[in-house]
Tab-separated table of C-alpha atoms in Angstrom:
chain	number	residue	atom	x	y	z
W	1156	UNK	CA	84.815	183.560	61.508
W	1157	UNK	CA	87.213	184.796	63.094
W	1158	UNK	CA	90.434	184.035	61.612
W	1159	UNK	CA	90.591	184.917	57.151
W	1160	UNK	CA	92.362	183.329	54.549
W	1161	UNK	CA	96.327	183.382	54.843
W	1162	UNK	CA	98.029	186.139	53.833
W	1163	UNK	CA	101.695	187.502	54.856
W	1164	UNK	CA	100.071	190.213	55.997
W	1165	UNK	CA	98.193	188.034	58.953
W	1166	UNK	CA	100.123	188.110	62.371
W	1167	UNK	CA	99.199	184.590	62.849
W	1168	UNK	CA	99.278	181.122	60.732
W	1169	UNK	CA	97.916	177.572	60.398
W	1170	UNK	CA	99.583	174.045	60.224
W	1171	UNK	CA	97.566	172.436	57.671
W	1172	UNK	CA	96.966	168.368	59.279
W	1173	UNK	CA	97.837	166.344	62.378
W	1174	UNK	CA	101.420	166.038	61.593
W	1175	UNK	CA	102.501	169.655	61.663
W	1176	UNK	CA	99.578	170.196	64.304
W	1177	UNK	CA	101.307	168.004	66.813
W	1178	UNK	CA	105.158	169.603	65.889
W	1179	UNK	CA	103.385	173.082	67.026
W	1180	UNK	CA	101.769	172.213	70.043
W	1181	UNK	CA	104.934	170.469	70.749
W	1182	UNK	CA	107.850	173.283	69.906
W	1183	UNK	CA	105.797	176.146	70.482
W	1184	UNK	CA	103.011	176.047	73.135
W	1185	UNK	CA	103.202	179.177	74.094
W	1186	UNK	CA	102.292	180.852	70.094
W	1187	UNK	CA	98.871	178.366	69.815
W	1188	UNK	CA	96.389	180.708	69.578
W	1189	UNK	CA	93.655	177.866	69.043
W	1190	UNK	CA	93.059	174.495	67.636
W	1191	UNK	CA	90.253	173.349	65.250
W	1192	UNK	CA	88.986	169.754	64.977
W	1193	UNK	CA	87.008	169.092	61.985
W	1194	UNK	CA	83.745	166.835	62.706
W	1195	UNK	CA	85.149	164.075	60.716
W	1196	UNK	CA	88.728	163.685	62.945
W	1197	UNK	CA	88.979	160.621	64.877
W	1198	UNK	CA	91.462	157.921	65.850
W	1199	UNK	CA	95.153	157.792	67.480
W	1200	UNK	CA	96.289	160.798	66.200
W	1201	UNK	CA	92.921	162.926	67.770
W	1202	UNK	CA	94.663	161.143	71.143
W	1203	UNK	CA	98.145	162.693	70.771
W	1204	UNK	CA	96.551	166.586	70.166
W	1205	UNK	CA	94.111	166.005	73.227
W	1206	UNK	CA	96.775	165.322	75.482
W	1207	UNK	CA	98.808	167.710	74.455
W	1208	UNK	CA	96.561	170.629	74.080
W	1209	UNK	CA	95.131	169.544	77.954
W	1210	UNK	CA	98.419	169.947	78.916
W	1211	UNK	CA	99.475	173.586	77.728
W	1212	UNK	CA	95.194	174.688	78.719
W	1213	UNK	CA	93.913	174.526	74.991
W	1214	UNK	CA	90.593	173.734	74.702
W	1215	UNK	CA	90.215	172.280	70.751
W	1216	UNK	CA	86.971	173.979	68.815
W	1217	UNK	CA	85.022	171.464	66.792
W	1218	UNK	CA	83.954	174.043	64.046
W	1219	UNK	CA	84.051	172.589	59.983
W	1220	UNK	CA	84.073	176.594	59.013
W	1221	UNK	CA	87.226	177.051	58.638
W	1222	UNK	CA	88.327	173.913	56.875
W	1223	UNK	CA	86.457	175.682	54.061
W	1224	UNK	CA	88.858	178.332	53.516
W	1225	UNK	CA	91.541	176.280	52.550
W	1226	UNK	CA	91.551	174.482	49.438
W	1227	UNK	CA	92.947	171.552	49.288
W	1228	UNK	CA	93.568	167.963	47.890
W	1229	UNK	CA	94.600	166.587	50.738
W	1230	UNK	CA	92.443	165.738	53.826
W	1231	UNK	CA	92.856	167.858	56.458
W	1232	UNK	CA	90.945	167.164	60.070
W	1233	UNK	CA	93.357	169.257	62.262
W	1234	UNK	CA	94.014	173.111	62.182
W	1235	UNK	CA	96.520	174.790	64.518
W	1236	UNK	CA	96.114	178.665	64.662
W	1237	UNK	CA	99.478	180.178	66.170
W	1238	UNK	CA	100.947	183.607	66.059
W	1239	UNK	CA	103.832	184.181	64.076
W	1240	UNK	CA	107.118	184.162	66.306
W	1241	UNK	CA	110.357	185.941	66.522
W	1242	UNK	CA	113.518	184.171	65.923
W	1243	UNK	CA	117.353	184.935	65.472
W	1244	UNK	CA	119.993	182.648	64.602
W	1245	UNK	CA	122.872	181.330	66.200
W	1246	UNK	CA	125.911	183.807	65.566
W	1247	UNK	CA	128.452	181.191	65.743
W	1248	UNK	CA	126.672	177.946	64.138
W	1249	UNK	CA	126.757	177.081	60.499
W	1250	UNK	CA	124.459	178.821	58.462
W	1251	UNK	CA	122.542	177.798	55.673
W	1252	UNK	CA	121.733	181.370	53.783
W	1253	UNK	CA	119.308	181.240	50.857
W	1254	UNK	CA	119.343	184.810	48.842
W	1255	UNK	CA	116.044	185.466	47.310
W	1256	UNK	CA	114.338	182.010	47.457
W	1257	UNK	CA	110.916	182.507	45.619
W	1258	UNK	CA	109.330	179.431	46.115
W	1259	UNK	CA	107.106	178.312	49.228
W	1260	UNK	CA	107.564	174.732	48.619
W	1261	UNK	CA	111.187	174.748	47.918
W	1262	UNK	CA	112.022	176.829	51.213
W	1263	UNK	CA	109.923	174.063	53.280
W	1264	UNK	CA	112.016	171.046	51.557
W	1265	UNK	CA	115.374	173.104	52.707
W	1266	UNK	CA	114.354	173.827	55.800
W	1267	UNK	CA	113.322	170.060	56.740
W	1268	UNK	CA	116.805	169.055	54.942
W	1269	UNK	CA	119.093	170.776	57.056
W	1270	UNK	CA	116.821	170.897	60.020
W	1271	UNK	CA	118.057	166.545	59.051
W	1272	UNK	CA	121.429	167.194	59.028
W	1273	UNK	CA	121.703	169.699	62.136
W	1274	UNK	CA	122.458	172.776	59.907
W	1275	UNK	CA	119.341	174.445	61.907
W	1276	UNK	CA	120.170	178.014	61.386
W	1277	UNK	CA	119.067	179.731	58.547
W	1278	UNK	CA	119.444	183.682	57.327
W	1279	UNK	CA	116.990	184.489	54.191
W	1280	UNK	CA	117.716	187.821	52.604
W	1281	UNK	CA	115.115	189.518	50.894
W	1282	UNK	CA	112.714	189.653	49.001
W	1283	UNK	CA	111.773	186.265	49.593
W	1284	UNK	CA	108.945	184.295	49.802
W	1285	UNK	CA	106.928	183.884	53.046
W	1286	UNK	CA	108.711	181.827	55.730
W	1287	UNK	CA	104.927	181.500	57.643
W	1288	UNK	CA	103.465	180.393	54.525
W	1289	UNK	CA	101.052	177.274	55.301
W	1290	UNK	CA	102.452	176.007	51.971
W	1291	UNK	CA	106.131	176.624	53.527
W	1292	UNK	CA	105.327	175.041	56.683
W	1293	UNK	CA	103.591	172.011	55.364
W	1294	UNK	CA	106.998	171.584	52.867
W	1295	UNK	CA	108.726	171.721	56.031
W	1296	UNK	CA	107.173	169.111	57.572
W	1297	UNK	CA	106.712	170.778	61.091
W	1298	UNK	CA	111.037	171.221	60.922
W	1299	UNK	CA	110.420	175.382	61.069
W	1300	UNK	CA	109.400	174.683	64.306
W	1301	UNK	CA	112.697	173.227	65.311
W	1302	UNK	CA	115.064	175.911	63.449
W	1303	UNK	CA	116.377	179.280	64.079
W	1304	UNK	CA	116.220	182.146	61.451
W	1305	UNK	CA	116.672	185.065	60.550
W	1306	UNK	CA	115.544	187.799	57.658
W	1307	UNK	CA	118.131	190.229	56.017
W	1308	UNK	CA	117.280	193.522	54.065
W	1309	UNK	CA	120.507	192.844	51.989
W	1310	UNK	CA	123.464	190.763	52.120
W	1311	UNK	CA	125.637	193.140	53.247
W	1312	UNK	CA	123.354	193.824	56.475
W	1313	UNK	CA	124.294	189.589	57.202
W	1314	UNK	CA	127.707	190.421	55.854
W	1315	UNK	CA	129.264	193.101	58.267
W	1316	UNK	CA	130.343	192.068	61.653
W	1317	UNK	CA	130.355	188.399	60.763
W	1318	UNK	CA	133.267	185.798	60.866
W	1319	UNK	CA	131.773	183.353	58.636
W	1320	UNK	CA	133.288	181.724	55.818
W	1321	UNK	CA	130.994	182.337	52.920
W	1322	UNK	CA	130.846	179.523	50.529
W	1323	UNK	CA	128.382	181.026	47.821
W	1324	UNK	CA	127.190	178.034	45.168
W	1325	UNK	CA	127.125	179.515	41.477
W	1326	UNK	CA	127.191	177.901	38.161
W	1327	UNK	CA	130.303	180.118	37.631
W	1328	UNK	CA	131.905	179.068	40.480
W	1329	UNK	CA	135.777	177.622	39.717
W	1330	UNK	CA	136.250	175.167	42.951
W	1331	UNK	CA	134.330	171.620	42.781
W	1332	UNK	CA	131.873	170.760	45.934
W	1333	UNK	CA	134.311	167.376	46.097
W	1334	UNK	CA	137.122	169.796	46.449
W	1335	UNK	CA	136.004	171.754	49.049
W	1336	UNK	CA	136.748	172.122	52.492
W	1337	UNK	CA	133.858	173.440	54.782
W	1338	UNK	CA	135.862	175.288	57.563
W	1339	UNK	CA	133.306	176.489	60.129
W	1340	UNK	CA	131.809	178.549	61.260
W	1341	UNK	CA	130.521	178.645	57.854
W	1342	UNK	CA	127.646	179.878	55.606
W	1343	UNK	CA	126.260	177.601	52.552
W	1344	UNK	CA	124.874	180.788	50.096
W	1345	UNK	CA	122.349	179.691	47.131
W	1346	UNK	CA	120.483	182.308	45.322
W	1347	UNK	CA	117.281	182.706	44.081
W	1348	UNK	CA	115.563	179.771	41.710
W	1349	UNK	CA	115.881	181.659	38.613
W	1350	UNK	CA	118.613	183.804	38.967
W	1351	UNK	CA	121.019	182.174	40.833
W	1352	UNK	CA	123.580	184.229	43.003
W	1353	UNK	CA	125.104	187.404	41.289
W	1354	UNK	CA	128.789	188.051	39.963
W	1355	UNK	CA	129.415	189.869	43.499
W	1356	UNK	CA	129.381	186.721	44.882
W	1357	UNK	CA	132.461	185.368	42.834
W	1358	UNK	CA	135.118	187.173	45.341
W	1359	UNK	CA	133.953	184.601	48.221
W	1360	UNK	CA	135.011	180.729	47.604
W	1361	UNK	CA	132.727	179.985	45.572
W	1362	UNK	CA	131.665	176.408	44.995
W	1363	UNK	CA	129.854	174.569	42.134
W	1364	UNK	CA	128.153	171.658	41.839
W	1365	UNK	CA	129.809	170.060	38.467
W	1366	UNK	CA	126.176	168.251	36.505
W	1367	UNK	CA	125.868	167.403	33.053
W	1368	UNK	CA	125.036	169.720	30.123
W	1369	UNK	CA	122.089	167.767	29.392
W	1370	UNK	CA	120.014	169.772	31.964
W	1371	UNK	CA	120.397	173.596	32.776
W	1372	UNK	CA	120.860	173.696	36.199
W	1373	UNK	CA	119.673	171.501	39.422
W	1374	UNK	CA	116.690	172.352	41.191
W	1375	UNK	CA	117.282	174.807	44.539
W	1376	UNK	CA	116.542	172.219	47.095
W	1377	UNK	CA	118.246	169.812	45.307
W	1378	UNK	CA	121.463	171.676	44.910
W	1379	UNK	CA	121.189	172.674	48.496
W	1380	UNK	CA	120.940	168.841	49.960
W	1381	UNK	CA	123.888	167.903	47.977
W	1382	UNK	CA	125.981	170.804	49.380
W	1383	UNK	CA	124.510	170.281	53.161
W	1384	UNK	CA	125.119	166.309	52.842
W	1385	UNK	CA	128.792	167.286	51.514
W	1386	UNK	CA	129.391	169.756	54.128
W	1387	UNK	CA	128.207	167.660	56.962
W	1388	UNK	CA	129.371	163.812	55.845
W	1389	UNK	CA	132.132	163.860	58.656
W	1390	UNK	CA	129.443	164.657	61.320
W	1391	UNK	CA	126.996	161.072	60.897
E	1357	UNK	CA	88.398	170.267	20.154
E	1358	UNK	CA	90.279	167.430	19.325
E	1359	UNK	CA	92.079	166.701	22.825
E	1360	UNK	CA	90.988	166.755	26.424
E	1361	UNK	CA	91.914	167.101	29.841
E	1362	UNK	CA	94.687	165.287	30.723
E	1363	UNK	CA	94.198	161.585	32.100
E	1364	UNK	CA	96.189	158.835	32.481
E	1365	UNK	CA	94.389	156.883	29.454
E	1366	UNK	CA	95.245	158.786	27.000
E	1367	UNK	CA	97.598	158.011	24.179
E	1368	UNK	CA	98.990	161.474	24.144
E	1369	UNK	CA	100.368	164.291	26.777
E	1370	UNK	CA	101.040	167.442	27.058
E	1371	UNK	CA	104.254	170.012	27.463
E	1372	UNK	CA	103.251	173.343	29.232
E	1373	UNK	CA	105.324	176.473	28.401
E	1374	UNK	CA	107.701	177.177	26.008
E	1375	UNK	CA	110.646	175.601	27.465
E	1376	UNK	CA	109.286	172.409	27.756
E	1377	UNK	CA	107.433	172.219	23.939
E	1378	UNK	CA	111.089	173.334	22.678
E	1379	UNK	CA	112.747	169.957	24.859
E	1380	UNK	CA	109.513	167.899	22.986
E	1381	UNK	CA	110.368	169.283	19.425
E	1382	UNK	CA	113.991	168.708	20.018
E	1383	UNK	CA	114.245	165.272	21.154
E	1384	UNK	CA	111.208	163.840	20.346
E	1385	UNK	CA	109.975	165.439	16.973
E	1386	UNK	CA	108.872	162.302	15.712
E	1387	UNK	CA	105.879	162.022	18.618
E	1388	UNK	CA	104.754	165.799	18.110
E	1389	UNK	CA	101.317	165.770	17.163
E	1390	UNK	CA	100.372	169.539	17.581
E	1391	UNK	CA	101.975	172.698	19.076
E	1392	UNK	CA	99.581	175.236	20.087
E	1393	UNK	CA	100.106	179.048	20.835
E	1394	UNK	CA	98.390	181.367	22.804
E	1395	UNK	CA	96.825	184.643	21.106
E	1396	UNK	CA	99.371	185.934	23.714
E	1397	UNK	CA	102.744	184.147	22.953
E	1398	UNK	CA	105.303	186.639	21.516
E	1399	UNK	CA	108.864	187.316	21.985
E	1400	UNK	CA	112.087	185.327	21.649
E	1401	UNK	CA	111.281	181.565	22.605
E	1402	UNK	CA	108.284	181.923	19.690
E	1403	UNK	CA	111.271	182.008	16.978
E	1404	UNK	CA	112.795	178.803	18.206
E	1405	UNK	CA	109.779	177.178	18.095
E	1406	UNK	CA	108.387	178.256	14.897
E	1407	UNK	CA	112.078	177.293	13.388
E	1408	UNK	CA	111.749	173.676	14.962
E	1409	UNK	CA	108.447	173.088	13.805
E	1410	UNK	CA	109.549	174.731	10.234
E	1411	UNK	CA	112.391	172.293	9.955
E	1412	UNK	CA	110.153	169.177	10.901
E	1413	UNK	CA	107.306	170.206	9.384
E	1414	UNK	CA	104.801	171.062	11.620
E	1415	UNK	CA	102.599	174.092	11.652
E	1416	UNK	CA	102.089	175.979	14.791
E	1417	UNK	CA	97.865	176.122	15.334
E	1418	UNK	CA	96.184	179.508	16.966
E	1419	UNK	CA	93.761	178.501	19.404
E	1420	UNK	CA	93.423	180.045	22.793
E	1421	UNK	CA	90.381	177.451	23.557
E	1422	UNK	CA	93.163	174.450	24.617
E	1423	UNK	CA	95.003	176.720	27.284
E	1424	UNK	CA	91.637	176.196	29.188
E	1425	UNK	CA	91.696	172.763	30.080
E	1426	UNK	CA	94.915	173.619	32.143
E	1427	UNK	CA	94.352	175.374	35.223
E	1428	UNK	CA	97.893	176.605	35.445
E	1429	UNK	CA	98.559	179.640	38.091
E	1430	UNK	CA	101.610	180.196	35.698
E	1431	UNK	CA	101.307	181.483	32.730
E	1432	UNK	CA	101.448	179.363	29.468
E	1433	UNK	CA	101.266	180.028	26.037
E	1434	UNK	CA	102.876	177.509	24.203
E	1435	UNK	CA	101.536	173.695	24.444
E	1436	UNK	CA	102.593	170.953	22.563
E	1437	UNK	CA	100.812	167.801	22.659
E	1438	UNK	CA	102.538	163.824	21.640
E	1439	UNK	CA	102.187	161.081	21.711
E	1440	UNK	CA	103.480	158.733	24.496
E	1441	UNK	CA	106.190	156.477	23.467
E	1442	UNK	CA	108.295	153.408	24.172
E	1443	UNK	CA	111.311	153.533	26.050
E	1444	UNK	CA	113.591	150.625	27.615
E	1445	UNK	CA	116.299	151.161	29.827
E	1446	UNK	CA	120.131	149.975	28.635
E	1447	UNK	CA	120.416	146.558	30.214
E	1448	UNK	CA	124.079	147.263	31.209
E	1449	UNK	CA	123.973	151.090	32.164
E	1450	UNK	CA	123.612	151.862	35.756
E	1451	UNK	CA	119.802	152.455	36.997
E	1452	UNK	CA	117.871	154.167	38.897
E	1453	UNK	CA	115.359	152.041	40.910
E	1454	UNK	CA	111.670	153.515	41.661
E	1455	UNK	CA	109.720	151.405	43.301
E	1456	UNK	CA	105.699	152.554	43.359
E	1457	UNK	CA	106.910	156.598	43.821
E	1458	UNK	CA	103.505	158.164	44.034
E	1459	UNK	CA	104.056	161.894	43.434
E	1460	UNK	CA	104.029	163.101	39.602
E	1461	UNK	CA	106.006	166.542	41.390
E	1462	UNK	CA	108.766	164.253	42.682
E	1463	UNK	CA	109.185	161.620	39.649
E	1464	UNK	CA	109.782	164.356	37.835
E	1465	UNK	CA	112.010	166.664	39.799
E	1466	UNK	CA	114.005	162.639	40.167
E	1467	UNK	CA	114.192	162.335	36.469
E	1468	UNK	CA	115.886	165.783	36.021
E	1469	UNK	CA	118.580	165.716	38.453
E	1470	UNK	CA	119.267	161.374	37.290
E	1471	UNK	CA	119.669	163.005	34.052
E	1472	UNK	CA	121.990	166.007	35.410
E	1473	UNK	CA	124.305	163.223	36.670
E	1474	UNK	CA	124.093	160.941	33.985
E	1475	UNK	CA	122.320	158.051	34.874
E	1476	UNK	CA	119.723	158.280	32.264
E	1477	UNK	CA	118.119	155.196	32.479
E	1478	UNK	CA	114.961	155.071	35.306
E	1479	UNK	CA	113.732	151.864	36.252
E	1480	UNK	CA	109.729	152.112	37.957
E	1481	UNK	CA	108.523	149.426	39.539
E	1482	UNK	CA	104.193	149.441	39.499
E	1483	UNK	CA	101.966	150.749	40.978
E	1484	UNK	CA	102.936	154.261	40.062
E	1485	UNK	CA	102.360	157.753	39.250
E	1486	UNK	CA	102.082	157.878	35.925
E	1487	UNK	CA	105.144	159.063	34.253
E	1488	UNK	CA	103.500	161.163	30.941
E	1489	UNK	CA	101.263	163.646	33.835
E	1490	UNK	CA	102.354	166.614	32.647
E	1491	UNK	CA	103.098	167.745	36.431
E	1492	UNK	CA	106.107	165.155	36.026
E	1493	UNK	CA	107.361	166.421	32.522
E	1494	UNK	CA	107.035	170.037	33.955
E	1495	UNK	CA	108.919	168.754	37.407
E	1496	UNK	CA	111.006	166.692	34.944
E	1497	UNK	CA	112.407	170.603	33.297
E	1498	UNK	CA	111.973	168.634	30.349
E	1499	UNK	CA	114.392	165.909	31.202
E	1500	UNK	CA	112.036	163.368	30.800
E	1501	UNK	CA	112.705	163.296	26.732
E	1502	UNK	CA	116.419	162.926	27.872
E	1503	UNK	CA	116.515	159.333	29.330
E	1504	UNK	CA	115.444	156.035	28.802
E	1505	UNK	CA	112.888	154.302	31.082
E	1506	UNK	CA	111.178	151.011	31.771
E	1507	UNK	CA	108.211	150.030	33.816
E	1508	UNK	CA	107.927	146.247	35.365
E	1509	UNK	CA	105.209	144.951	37.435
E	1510	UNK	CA	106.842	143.751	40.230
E	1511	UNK	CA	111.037	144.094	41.247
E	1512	UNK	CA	110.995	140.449	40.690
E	1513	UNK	CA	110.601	141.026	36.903
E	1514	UNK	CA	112.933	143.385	37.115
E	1515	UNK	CA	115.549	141.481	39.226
E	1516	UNK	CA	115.418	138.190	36.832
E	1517	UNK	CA	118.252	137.801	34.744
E	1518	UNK	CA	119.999	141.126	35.980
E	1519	UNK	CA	123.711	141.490	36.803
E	1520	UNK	CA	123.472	145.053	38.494
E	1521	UNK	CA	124.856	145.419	42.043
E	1522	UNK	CA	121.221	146.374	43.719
E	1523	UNK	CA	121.984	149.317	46.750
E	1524	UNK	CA	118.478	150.014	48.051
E	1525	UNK	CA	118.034	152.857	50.538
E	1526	UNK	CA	116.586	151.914	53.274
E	1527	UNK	CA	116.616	153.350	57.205
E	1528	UNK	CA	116.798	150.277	58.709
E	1529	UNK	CA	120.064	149.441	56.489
E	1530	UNK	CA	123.765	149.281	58.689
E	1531	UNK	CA	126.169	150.794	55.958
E	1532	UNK	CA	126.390	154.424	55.720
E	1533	UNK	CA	126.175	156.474	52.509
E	1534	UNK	CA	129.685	157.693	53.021
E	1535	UNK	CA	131.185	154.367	53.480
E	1536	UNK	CA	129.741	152.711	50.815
E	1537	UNK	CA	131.423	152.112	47.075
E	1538	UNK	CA	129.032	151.583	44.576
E	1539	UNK	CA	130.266	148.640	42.142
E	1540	UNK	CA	128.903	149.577	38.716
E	1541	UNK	CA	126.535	148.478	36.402
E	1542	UNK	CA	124.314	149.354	39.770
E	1543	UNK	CA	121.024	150.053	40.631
E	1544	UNK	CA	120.041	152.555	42.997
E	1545	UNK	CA	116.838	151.497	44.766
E	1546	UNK	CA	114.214	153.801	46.549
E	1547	UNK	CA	110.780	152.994	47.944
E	1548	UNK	CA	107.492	154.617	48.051
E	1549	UNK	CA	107.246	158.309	49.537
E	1550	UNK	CA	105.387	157.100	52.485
E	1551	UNK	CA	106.609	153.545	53.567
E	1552	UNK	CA	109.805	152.980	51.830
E	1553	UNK	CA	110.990	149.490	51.104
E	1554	UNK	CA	109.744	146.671	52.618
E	1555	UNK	CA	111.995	144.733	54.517
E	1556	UNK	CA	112.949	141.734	51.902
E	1557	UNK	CA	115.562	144.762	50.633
E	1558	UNK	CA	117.783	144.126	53.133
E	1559	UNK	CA	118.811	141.132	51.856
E	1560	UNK	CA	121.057	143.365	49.459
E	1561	UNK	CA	123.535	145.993	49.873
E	1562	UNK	CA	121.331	147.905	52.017
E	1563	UNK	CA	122.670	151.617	52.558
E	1564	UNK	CA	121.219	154.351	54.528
E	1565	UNK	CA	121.359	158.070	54.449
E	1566	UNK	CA	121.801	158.801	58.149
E	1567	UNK	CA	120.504	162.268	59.605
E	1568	UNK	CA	119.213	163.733	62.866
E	1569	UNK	CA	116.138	162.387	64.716
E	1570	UNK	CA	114.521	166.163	64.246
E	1571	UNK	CA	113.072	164.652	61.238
E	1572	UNK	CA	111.472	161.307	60.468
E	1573	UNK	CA	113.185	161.098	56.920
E	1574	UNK	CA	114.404	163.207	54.023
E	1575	UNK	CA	111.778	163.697	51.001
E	1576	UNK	CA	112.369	161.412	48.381
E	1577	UNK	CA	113.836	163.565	45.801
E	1578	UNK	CA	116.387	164.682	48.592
E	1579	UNK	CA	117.620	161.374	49.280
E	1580	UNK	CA	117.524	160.260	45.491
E	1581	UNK	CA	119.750	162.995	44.883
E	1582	UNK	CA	122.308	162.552	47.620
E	1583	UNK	CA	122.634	159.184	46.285
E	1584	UNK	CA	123.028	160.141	43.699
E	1585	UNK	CA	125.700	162.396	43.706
E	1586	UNK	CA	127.424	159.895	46.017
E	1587	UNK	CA	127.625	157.468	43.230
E	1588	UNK	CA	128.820	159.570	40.466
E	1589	UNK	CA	130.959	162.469	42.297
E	1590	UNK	CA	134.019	161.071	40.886
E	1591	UNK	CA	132.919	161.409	36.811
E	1592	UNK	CA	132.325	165.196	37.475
């Protein structure tokens, strides 16, 4: 076999199903580095991939091999094999900046949230949890194909030579998300799931998210949907 | 041993992890009917728990044997194990609407931020995911011995002799999120992960969630949230 098991290490991928199959071929032609069909794939979907893969000169391999070395619940007749791309974002959009996020399936859900609501730049500082992860890119639901991003050593390597307005979201925080004006260009800041933002992050405007005592905090993607449907009401 | 694997049959459940068997003991004491620990649990959580269960009368049991029939990739060394109870929702308390969700992972991560916003009464309508899994009470942070909750066969049992103002979500719905004021008691209604609500909802306040055609539609939890916070940003 010719391709292994993901791991970050890998240059290349996989999109897990039809769905995030057809988003690849679709938004990045040119990184396909080959598509599998498992024996059992058939109807309208199996149409869509054909056509498209004809089109950018990919011939799909029926092989079941390498269905095998992903375990999953779900059903999966479709791999897509692409090589892991470069991206930078847009210095003057919005950002959405996530410090630390840990969790594959939680940095998916983001990405296909604001990806929704046009906020499709985002800056993840590290460490952080694997942006090409299949687990990340099936959360996604094909939207990391459709955003820019970039990856920071620290937040001070985002920080200098940047006019954003940094609106970091901590429990701590004294201004109320129904209080706040987004003035843009701007960047939403959310730390990591656990953690949450540090002190530092106090001297920016800081926001909160006012939520009953009855739980501890709101989940990351959560929180971050709230703030990106808040920040963006005005725009749909 | 003296329980199994969880399955949906079963008169009892489970809470995984320490944080989740201290919720259990704390709110629901009178369904405990066994906390286990791990030959590994130590540390600070262990004297909360073994204070709880002093003070109600339960005795903590060694056994490393029922950590097995949990294939956790986190660790967990605390389980407690109750019985499933009752619950009705407050018939003139605003409500949450669930109509057949279908993902334990997202009823639960619904059921922790309702509760973070203080509409602690869920409403599902069957077929659904089964609301004791303990993937839900884990999703659920625990929440899930915070509200009330009642499960009808159909909305039509539901929407007999009911005075709530029903808002489902719905794409095909004309009035935006932002322009819409929720008249309380209410009932926020949400369909099934994968096809929504039929169309026979629009016969009520329909309201949608509008975002960019990049993506086909928020994940449930998302849009559950937004709404949410919509509804109840003025009592924070």
């Amino acid at each position: 076999m010719k391709y292994e098991k993901y791991k970050s290490s890998l240059p290349y991928s996989y999109t897990l199903g039809i769905t995030l199959t057809i988003e690849l071929l679709k938004k990045h032609p040119e990184d396909v580095l080959d598509i599998y069909y498992h024996s059992s794939f058939n109807g309208e979907g199996k149409d869509i991939v054909d056509s498209i893969c004809r089109k950018i000169g990919i011939e799909p391999i029926d092989n079941d091999k390498i269905f095998n070395i992903f375990a999953s619940k779900e059903n999966v007749y479709c791999i897509g094999v692409f090589k892991k791309f470069d991206s930078t974002v847009e210095k003057d959009a919005n950002h959405i900046v996530l410090v630390n996020p840990s969790n594959a399936g939680n940095l998916g859900t983001i990405i296909r949230t604001s990806c929704g609501f046009n906020l499709d730049n985002l800056v993840i500082i590290k460490p952080a949890v694997d942006i090409f992860d299949p687990k990340t890119i099936r959360a996604s639901m094909g939207a990391i194909f459709n955003i820019n991003f970039s990856l920071f050593d620290s937040f001070e390597d985002y920080a200098k030579d940047n006019n954003h307005h940094f609106y970091p979201f901590m429990l701590k925080a004294k201004a109320k998300l129904k209080d706040t004006k987004f003035v843009s260009p701007f960047s939403l800041i959310f730390g990591n799931e656990a953690t949450g933002l540090p002190d530092s992050f106090l001297e920016y405007d800081s926001v909160i998210i006012p939520h009953a005592k009855t739980i501890d905090s709101l989940n990351l993607p959560i929180a971050v949907s709230i703030a990106i449907y808040s920040a963006t009401t005005n725009d749909f």
